[in-house]
Structure formats: C-alpha cells, structure tokens
CSV table of C-alpha atoms in Angstrom, one decimal:
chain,number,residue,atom,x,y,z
A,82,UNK,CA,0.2,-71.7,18.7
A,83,UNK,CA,0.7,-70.6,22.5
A,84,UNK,CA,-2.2,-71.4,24.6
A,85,UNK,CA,-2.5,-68.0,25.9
A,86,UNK,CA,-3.4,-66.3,22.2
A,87,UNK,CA,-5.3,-69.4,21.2
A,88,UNK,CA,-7.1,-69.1,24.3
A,89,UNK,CA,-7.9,-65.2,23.8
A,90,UNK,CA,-11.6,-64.2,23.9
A,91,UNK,CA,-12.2,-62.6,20.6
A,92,UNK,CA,-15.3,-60.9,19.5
A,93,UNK,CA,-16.4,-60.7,16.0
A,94,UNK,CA,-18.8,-58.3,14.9
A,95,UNK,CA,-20.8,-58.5,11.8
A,96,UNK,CA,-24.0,-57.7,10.2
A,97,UNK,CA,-24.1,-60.3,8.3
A,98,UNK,CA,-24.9,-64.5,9.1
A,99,UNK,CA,-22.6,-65.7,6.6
A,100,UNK,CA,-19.4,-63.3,7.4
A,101,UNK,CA,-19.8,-64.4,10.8
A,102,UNK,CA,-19.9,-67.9,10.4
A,103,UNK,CA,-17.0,-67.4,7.7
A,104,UNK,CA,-15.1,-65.8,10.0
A,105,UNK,CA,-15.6,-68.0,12.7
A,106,UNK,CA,-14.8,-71.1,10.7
A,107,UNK,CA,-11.3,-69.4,9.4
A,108,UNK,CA,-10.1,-68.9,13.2
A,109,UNK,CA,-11.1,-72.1,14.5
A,110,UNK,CA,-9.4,-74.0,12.0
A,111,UNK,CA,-6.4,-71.5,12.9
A,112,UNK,CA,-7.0,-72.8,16.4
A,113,UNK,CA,-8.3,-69.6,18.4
A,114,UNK,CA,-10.5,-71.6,20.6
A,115,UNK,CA,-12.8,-68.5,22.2
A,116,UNK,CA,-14.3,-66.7,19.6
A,117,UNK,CA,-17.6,-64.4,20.2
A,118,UNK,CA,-20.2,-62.9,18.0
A,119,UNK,CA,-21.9,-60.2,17.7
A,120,UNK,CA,-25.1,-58.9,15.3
A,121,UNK,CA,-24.5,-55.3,14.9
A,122,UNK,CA,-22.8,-52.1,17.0
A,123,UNK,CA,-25.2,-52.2,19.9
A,124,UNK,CA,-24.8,-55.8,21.1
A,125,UNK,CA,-21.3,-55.6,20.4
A,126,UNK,CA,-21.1,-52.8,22.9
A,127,UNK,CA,-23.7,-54.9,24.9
A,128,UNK,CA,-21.0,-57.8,24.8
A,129,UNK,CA,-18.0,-56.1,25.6
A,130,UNK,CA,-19.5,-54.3,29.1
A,131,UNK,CA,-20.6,-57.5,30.2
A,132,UNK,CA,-17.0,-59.7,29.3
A,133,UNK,CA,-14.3,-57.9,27.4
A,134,UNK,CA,-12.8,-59.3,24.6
A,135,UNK,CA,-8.8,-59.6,23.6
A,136,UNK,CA,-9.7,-58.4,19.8
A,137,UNK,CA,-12.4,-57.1,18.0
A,138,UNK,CA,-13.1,-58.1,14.7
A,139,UNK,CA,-15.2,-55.3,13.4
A,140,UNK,CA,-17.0,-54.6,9.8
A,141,UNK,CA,-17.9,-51.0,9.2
A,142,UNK,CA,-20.7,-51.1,7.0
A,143,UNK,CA,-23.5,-51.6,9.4
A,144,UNK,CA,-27.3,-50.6,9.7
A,145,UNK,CA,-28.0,-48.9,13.0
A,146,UNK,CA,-24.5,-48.0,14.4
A,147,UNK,CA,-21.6,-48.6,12.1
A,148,UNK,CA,-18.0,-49.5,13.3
A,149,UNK,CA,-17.1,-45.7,12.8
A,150,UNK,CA,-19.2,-45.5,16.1
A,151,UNK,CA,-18.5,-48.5,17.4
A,152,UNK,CA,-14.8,-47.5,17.5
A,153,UNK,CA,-15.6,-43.6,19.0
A,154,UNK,CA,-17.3,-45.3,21.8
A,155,UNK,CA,-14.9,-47.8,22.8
A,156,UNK,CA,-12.5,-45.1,22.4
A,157,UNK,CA,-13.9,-42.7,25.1
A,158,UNK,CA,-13.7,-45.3,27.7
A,159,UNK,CA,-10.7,-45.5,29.3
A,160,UNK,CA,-11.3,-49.1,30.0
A,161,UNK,CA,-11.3,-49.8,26.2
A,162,UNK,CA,-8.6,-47.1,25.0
A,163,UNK,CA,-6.1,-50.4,24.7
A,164,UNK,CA,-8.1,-53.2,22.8
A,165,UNK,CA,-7.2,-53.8,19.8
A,166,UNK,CA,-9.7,-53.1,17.3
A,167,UNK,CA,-9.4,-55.1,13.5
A,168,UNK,CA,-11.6,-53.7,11.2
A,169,UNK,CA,-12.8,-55.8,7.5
A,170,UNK,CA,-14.0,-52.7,5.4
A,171,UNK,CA,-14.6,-53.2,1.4
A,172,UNK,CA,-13.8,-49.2,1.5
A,173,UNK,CA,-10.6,-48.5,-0.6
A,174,UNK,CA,-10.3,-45.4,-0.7
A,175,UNK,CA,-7.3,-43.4,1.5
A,176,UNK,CA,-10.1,-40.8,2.7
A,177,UNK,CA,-12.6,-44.0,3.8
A,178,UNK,CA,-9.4,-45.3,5.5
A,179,UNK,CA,-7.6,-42.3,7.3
A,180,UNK,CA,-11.6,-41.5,8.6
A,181,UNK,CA,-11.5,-45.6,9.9
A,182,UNK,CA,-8.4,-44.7,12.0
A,183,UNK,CA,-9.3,-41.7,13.1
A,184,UNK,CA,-11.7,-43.3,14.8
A,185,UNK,CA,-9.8,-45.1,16.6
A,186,UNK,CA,-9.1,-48.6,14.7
A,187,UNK,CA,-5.8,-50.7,15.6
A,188,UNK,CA,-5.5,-51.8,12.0
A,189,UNK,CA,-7.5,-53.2,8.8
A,190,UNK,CA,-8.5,-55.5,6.4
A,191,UNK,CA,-10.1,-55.9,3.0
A,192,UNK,CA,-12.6,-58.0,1.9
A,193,UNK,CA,-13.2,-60.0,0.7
A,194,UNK,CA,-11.3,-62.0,3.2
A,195,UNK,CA,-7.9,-63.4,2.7
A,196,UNK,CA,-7.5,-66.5,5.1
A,197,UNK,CA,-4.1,-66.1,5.2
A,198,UNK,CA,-3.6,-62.7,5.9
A,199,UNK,CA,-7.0,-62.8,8.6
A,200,UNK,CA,-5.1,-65.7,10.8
A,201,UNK,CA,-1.6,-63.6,10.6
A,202,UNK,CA,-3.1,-59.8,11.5
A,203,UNK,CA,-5.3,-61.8,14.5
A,204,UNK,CA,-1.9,-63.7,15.4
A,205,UNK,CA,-0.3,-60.6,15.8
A,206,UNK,CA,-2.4,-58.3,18.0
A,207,UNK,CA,-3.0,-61.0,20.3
A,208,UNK,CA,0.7,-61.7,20.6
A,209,UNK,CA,0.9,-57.5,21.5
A,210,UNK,CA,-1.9,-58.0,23.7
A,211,UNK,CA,-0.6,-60.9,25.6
A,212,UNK,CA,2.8,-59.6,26.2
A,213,UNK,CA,1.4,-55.9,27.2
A,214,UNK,CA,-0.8,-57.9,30.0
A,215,UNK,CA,2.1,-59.7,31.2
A,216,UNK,CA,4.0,-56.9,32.0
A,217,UNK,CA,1.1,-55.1,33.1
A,218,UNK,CA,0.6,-57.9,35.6
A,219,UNK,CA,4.5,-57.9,36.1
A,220,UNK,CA,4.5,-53.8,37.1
A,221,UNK,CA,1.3,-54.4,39.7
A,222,UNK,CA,3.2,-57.1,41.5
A,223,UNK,CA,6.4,-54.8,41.2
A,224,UNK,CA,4.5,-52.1,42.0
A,225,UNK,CA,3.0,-53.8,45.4
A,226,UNK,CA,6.1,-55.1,46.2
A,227,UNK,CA,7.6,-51.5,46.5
A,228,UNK,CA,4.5,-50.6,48.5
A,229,UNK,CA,5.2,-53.2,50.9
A,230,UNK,CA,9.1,-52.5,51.3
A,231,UNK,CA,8.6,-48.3,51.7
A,232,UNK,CA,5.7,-48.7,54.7
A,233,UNK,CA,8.2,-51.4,55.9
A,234,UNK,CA,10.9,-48.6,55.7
A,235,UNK,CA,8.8,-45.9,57.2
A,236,UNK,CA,8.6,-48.4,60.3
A,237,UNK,CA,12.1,-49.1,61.0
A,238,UNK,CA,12.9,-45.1,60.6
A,239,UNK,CA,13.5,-43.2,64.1
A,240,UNK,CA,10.0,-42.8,65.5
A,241,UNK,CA,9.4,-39.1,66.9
A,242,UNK,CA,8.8,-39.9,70.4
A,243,UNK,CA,12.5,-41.9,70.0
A,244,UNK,CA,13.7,-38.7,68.9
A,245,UNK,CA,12.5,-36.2,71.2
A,246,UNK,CA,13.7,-38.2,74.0
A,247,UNK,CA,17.2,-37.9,72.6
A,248,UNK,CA,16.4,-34.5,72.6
A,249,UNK,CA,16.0,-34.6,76.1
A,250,UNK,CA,19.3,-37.0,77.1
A,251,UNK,CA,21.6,-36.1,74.7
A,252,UNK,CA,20.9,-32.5,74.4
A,253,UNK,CA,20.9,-32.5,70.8
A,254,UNK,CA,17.9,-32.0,68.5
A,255,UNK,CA,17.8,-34.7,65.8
A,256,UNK,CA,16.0,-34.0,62.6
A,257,UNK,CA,16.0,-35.5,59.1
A,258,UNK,CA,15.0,-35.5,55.6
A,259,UNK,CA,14.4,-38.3,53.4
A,260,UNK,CA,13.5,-38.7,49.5
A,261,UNK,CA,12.7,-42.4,48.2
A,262,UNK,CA,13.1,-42.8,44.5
A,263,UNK,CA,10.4,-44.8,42.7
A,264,UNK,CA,12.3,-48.0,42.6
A,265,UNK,CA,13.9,-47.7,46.0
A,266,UNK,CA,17.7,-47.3,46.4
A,267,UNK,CA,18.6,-49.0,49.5
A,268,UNK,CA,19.2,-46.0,52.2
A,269,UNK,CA,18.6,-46.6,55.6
A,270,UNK,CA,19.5,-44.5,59.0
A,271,UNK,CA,18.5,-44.7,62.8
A,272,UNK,CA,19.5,-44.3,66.3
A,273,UNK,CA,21.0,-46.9,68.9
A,274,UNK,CA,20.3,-45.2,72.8
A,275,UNK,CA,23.5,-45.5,74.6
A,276,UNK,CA,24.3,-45.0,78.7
A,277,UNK,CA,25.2,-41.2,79.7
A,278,UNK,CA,22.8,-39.5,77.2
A,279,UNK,CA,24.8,-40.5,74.5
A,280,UNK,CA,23.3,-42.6,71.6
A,281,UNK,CA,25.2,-44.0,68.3
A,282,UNK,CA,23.5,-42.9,64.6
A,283,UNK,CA,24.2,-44.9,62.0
A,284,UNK,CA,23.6,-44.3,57.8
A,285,UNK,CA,23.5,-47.0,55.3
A,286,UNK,CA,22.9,-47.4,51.7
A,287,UNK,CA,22.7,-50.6,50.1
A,288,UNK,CA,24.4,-51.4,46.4
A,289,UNK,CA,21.5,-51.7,44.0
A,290,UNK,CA,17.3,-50.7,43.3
A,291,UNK,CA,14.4,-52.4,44.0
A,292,UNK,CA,13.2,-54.2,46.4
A,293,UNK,CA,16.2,-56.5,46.6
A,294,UNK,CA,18.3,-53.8,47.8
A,295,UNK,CA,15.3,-52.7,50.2
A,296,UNK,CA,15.4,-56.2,51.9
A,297,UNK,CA,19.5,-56.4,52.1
A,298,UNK,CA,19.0,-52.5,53.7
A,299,UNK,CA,16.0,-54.4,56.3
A,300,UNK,CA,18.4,-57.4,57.4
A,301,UNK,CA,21.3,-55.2,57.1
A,302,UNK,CA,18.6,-53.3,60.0
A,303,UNK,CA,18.6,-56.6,62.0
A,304,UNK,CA,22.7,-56.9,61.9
A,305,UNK,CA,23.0,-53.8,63.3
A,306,UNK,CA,20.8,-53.8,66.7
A,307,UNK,CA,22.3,-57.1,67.0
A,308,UNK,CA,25.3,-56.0,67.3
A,309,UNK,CA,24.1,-52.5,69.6
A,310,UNK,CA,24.2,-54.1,73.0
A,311,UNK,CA,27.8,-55.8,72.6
A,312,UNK,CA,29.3,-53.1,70.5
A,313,UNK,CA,27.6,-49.8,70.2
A,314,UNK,CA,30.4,-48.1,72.0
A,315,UNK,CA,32.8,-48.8,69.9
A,316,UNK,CA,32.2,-47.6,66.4
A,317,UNK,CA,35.7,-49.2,64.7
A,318,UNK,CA,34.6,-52.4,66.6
A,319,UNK,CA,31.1,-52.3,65.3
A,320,UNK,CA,31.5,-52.0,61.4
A,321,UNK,CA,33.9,-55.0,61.6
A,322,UNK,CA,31.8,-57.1,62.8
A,323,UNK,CA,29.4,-55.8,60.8
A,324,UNK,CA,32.1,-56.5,57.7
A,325,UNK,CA,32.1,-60.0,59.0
A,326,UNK,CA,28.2,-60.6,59.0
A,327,UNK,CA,27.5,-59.0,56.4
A,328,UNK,CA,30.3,-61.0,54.3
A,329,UNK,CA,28.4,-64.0,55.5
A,330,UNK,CA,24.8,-62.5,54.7
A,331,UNK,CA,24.8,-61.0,51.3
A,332,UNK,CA,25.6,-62.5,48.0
A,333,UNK,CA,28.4,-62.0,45.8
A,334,UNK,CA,28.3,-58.2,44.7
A,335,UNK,CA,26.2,-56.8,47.3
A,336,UNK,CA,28.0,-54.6,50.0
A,337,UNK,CA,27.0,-51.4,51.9
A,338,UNK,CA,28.4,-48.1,52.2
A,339,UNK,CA,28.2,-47.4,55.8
A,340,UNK,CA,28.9,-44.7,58.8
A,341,UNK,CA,28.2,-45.4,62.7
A,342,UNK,CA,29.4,-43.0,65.2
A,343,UNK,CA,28.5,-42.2,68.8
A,344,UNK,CA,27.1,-38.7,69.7
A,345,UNK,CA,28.7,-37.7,72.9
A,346,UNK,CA,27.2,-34.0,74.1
A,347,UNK,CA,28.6,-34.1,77.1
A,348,UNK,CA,32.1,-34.4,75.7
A,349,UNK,CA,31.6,-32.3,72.9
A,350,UNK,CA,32.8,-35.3,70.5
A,351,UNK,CA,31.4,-37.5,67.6
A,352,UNK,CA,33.1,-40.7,67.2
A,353,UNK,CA,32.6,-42.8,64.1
A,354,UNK,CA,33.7,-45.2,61.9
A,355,UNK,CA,33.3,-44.9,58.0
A,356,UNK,CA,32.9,-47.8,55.2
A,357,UNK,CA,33.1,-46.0,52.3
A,358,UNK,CA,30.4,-43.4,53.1
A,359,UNK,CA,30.1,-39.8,52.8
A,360,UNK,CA,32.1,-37.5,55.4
A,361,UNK,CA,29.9,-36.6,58.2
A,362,UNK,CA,30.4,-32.5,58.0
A,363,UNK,CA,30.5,-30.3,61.3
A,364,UNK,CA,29.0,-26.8,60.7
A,365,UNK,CA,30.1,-23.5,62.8
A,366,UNK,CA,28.3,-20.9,62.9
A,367,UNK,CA,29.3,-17.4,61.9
A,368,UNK,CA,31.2,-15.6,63.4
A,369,UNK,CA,33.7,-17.8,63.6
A,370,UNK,CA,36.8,-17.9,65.6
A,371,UNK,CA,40.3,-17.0,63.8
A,372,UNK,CA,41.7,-20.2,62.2
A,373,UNK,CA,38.8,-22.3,62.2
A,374,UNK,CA,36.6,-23.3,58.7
A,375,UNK,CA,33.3,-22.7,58.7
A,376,UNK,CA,33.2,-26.3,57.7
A,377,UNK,CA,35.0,-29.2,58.9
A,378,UNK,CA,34.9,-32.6,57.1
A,379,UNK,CA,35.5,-35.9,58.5
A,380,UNK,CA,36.4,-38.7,56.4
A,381,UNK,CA,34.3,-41.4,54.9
A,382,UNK,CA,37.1,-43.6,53.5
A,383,UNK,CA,37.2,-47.7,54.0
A,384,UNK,CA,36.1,-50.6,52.1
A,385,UNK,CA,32.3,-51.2,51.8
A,386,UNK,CA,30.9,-53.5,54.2
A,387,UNK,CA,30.4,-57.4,52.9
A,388,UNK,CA,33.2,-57.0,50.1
A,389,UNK,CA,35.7,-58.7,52.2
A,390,UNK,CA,36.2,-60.4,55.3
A,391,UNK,CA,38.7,-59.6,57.7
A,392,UNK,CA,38.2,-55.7,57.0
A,393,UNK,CA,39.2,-53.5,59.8
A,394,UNK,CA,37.7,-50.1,60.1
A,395,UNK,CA,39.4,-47.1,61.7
A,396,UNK,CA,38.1,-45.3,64.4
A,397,UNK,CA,37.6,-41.4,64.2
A,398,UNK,CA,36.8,-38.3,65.7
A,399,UNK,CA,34.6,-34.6,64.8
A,400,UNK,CA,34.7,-32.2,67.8
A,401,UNK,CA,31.0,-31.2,68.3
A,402,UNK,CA,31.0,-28.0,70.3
A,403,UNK,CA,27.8,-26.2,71.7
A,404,UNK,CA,26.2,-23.8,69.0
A,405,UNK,CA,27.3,-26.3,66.2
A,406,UNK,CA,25.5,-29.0,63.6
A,407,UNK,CA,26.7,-32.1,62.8
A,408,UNK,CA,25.7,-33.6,59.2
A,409,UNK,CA,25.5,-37.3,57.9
A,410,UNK,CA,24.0,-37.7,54.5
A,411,UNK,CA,23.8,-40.1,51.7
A,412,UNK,CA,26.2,-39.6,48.3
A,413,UNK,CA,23.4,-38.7,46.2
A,414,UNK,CA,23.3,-35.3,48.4
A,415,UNK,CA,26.3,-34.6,47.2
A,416,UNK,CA,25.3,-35.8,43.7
A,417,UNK,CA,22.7,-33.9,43.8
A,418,UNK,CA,23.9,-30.8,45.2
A,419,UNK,CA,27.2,-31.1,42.7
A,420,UNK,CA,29.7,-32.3,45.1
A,421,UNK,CA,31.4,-32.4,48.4
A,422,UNK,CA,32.8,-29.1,47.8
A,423,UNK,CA,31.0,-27.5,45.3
A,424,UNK,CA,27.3,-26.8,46.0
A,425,UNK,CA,26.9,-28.9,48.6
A,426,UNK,CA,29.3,-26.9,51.1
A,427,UNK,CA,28.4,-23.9,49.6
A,428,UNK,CA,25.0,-24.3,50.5
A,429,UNK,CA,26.0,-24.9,54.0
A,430,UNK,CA,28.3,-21.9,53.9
A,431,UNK,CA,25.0,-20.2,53.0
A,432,UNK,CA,24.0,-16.4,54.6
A,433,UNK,CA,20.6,-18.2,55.3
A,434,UNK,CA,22.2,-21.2,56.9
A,435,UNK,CA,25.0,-19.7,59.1
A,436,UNK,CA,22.7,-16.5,59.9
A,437,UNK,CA,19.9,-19.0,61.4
A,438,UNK,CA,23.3,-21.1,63.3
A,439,UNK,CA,24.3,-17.2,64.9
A,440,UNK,CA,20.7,-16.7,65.5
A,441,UNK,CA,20.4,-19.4,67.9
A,442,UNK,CA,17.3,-20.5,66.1
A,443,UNK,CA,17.0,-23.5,68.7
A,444,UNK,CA,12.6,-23.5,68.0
A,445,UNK,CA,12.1,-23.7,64.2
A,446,UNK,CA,15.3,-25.7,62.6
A,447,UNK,CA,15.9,-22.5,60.1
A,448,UNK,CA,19.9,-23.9,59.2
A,449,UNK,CA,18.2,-27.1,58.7
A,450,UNK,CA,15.1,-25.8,56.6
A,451,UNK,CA,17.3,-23.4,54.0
A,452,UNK,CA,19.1,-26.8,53.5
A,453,UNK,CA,16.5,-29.3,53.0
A,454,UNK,CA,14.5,-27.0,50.6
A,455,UNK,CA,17.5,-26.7,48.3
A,456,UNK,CA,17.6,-29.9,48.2
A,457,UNK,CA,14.4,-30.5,47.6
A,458,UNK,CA,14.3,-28.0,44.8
A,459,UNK,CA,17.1,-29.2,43.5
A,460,UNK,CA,15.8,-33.4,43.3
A,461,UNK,CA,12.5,-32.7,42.3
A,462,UNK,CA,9.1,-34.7,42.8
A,463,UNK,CA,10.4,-38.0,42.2
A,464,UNK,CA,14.9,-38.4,42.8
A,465,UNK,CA,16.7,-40.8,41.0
A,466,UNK,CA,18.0,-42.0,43.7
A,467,UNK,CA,17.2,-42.3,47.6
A,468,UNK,CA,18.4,-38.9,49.3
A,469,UNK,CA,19.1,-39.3,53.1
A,470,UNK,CA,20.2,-36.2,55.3
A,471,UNK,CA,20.4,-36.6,59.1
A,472,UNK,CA,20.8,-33.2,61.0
A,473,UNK,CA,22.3,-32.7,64.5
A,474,UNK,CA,22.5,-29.5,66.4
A,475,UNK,CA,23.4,-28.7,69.9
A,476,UNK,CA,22.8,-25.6,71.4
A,477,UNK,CA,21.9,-22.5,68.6
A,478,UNK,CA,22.6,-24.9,66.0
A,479,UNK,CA,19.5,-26.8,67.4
C-alpha cells in the first residue's frame, strides 16, 4: 500500500464498542496506520473541528444524533463539503438508502461487515482523496507562481510618469490596453528613450502559456535594454541581434514573435523592424485626402526570433503625419476581433473612431476608447489568450 493512504487519518464512528474495535482491527491488519474513533454524532463532530479526518467511517443507526445528521452537518460546511463520508447501515431498503445519500454520503456498506469489501471501498476513497490533494496542492503552487510572474509583469510595463514624459519629448501621447489570460501567454511591450525626442516601442509575445513563457518574455525583457544603448536606432540591426541571443537563450522550440520600431515625430516617420508580428496599422482621420486609405498597413513578415541564427531582418517604414494614430497590437487582437481585415479594420474604420480622430479629441483618447471597449466586449472577463494594444497619436489623433 502507498504510504500516503496508509498513512491517512481516518475516523470511525460507531455507537457501539465492539463495531469499533472490529472495525479497527480489519484496517490495521489492512495496514491503515491512523485510524480514529468516535462514540456517537456529537464527538464525531467534536473530532473532526479539532483534526480533520481523510474518511469517515459512519453507522447510521445512532442514539442522540444519527449519521443522517451527522452527514447534513458536515455537509453545510464548506470545509467538509469534500470528505468522503462511508456509511455501514443494516438498512436495505432503496428508500433508507436514496434518504442516506441525500444526506450527503460518499458511498455505503452493509453489515454485517465484509472484510474484503470494507478494505477495498476504504482503499478507494483514499486513493480519490490523495490524488484530489495533490493537485489541489499542485494548482496553489501554480496558482502562486502566476501571481508572482503577472505583479512581475505589471513592473516591467511602461510606468506613467515614463509615459507622460514621452508625451512631452516626442509629442505623441502613448496609451495602452492590456488583457492577461489566466494562465499567461507570454506578451510583453515597452519603450526605449532615444536622443531628439524620439524613443523606440517594442511588442513581444512569447510561444507558449504559463509561467514558462512569462519568464522567456522577462529575460527576453533583459535582451532587449541590453541591446538599447548600442542599437536602438537601428531597428533591422536590433532584432538580429536579438535573433542571435535569443537563439543562444531559449531552448529548442521556443521563439518570439516580435516588432521594434523608432517613433520619430519630428520626421513624421515610424521605423521598424518585424519578426513575424502583427502589422503595425497607421490610422487617418476622416476626411481624408483623395488617394489615400483610411488605413495603412505595414508589414509584420520575418522569421520569429530564436528559430534560427543568422536571421536578418528588414528594415521598414509607416509615415506618421500630425492628426494620425499609429497601432501595434498582439495577434490575438486580430483573433479576436476576426482578422486583419475583417473586424478588426473595420472597427478602426469606425464613425466613432475616425469622428473622435477629426474631432481632434487630443484630452480624452475617444479613437482609442471606442476601440478598447470593443475589444473588451468582444474578449470577455477572462481572454484566452494575452491581448496587447499599444496606441500612438500625434496631434488630433492624440
């Protein structure tokens, strides 16, 4: 027998000296090596507030408080609604039995006693209970670990202050919207401050859940503002090196998607280089000038970072006029939202979107409000996966 069941506490629960003893003397031999007893309904409730048992053994028929009661109690405290509960009844008949479970019992059997059939029903229910604690125990360490990994994400986000003074240098607000899933998908964004009130933005989202993927996205994190000082100028530049690291970093399987660019105001430009990411999109307002989209996409091909070494990545250009929006978002926006050009662009398309871009609405981020409530409406409480949308605007579109 495992020494975990043998070693569960169990509680029998008779009125009776002999049955108790009998009882005792079957599981011992069995080799259960913690067994309790108990006189009658109230000390067996007395017993299990003061040390919890793994199984009751229970016998109905008792002066006092029978184990009808016994059962309705333990079953109105949450703390009990899980333990299983093995009743010995001499009661045969289907109505004596259906009212047993009703009650709350986890399963019976008849006396007189069969040894054989007492050791295997006990065996059984402390197997279920054994495993259900293990992965209990197993979801509260997952459960932690997650903890620990999203207030470590909320940390390495774009602070505020770090975006307000972009506002102020760059001349562009910044905003965002993030959605974690339950289990973490591995999405990660932030700024690099450049010279000239320029700054490079960068959006990556690691293959894989869990916590595994949160701590490739955290040293993927550390990579990257290495690399800032030397090569944050140069997007093409920075996600091959970044390739070359990460190659070197991650095991086999594990890559990033990937986009760095450089926000330029002052030239009305946004330079970037893509690994496999979604496009960045550039947003005009209405009205718009003959011959130009409403929309412009850039393009997010390239091989994901750490697959290979030796990957070169192209480098790329948006133009990013005044009274524009420039958007970076993860693929489960588009996912979500039903593709790059299905409701996705239509929602940026949107009366409420391009009317708040003409308005100049500069104060409350209207454009970017209509777009993160759709989205929000459209993921629900808890999203399958991570959903990362980073929002730019210059001028009106700010």
């Amino acid at each position: 027998m495992d020494d975990a069941i043998a070693a569960c506490r169990i509680l029998v629960v008779d009125d009776t000296d002999f049955n108790r003893t009998l009882i005792g003397a079957l599981l011992g031999e069995a080799g259960f090596q913690n067994v309790a007893y108990a006189k009658d309904g109230f000390d067996a409730l007395a017993q299990i507030a003061a040390d919890a048992p793994d199984l009751l053994i229970l016998d109905i028929m008792m002066p006092g408080m029978d184990g009808f009661e016994v059962c309705r109690r333990l079953r109105a405290d949450h703390a009990y609604a899980d333990l299983p509960v093995l009743v010995q009844t001499a009661l045969s008949s289907s109505d004596d039995r259906n009212r047993a479970f009703a009650a709350g019992t986890t399963d019976l059997i008849s006396k007189p006693l069969d040894r054989t059939e007492l050791v295997a029903r006990v065996r059984i229910h402390l197997q279920n209970r054994v495993l259900i604690r293990d992965l209990q125990t197993y979801r509260a360490r997952v459960e932690g670990e997650l903890a620990m990994a999203r207030s470590m994400y909320d940390h390495l986000l774009p602070s505020p202050a770090l975006c307000a003074a972009l506002t102020d240098s760059a001349g562009v607000t910044l905003r965002s919207h993030t959605a974690l899933s339950f289990d973490l998908g591995g999405d990660l964004w932030g700024v690099l401050p450049l010279a000239g009130g320029r700054f490079g933005l960068f959006l990556l989202d690691m293959a894989g859940r869990g916590v595994s993927a949160a701590l490739n996205a955290f040293r993927m994190h550390t990579l990257i503002h290495e690399l800032a000082p030397h090569l944050g100028e140069r997007p093409g530049a920075f996600l091959t090196e970044l390739n070359e690291r990460a190659v070197c970093l991650l095991e086999l399987g594990q890559h990033a998607t990937v986009i760095y660019g450089v926000v330029d105001g002052a030239a009305e430009r946004f330079t970037y280089a893509a690994a496999a990411a979604a496009p960045p999109i550039l947003i005009r307002p209405a009205p718009i000038a003959p011959g130009n989209a409403a929309l412009v996409f850039g393009e997010g091909a390239g091989q994901p970072v750490g697959v290979a070494a030796g990957t070169r990545y192209e480098e790329r250009s948006l133009p990013f006029p005044p009274d524009s929006a420039l958007v970076l978002h993860s693929t489960a926006v588009l996912e979500t939202l039903g593709g790059r050009r299905g409701g996705f662009a239509a929602l940026l398309q949107s009366a409420a979107v391009q009317n708040a871009l003409a308005d100049g609405d500069d104060g409350g981020g209207g454009a970017f409000a209509a777009v993160t409530a759709a989205l929000a409406a459209a993921q629900g409480d808890v999203p399958l996966d991570d959903h990362t949308l980073v929002w730019i605007g210059r001028g009106g579109a700010r």
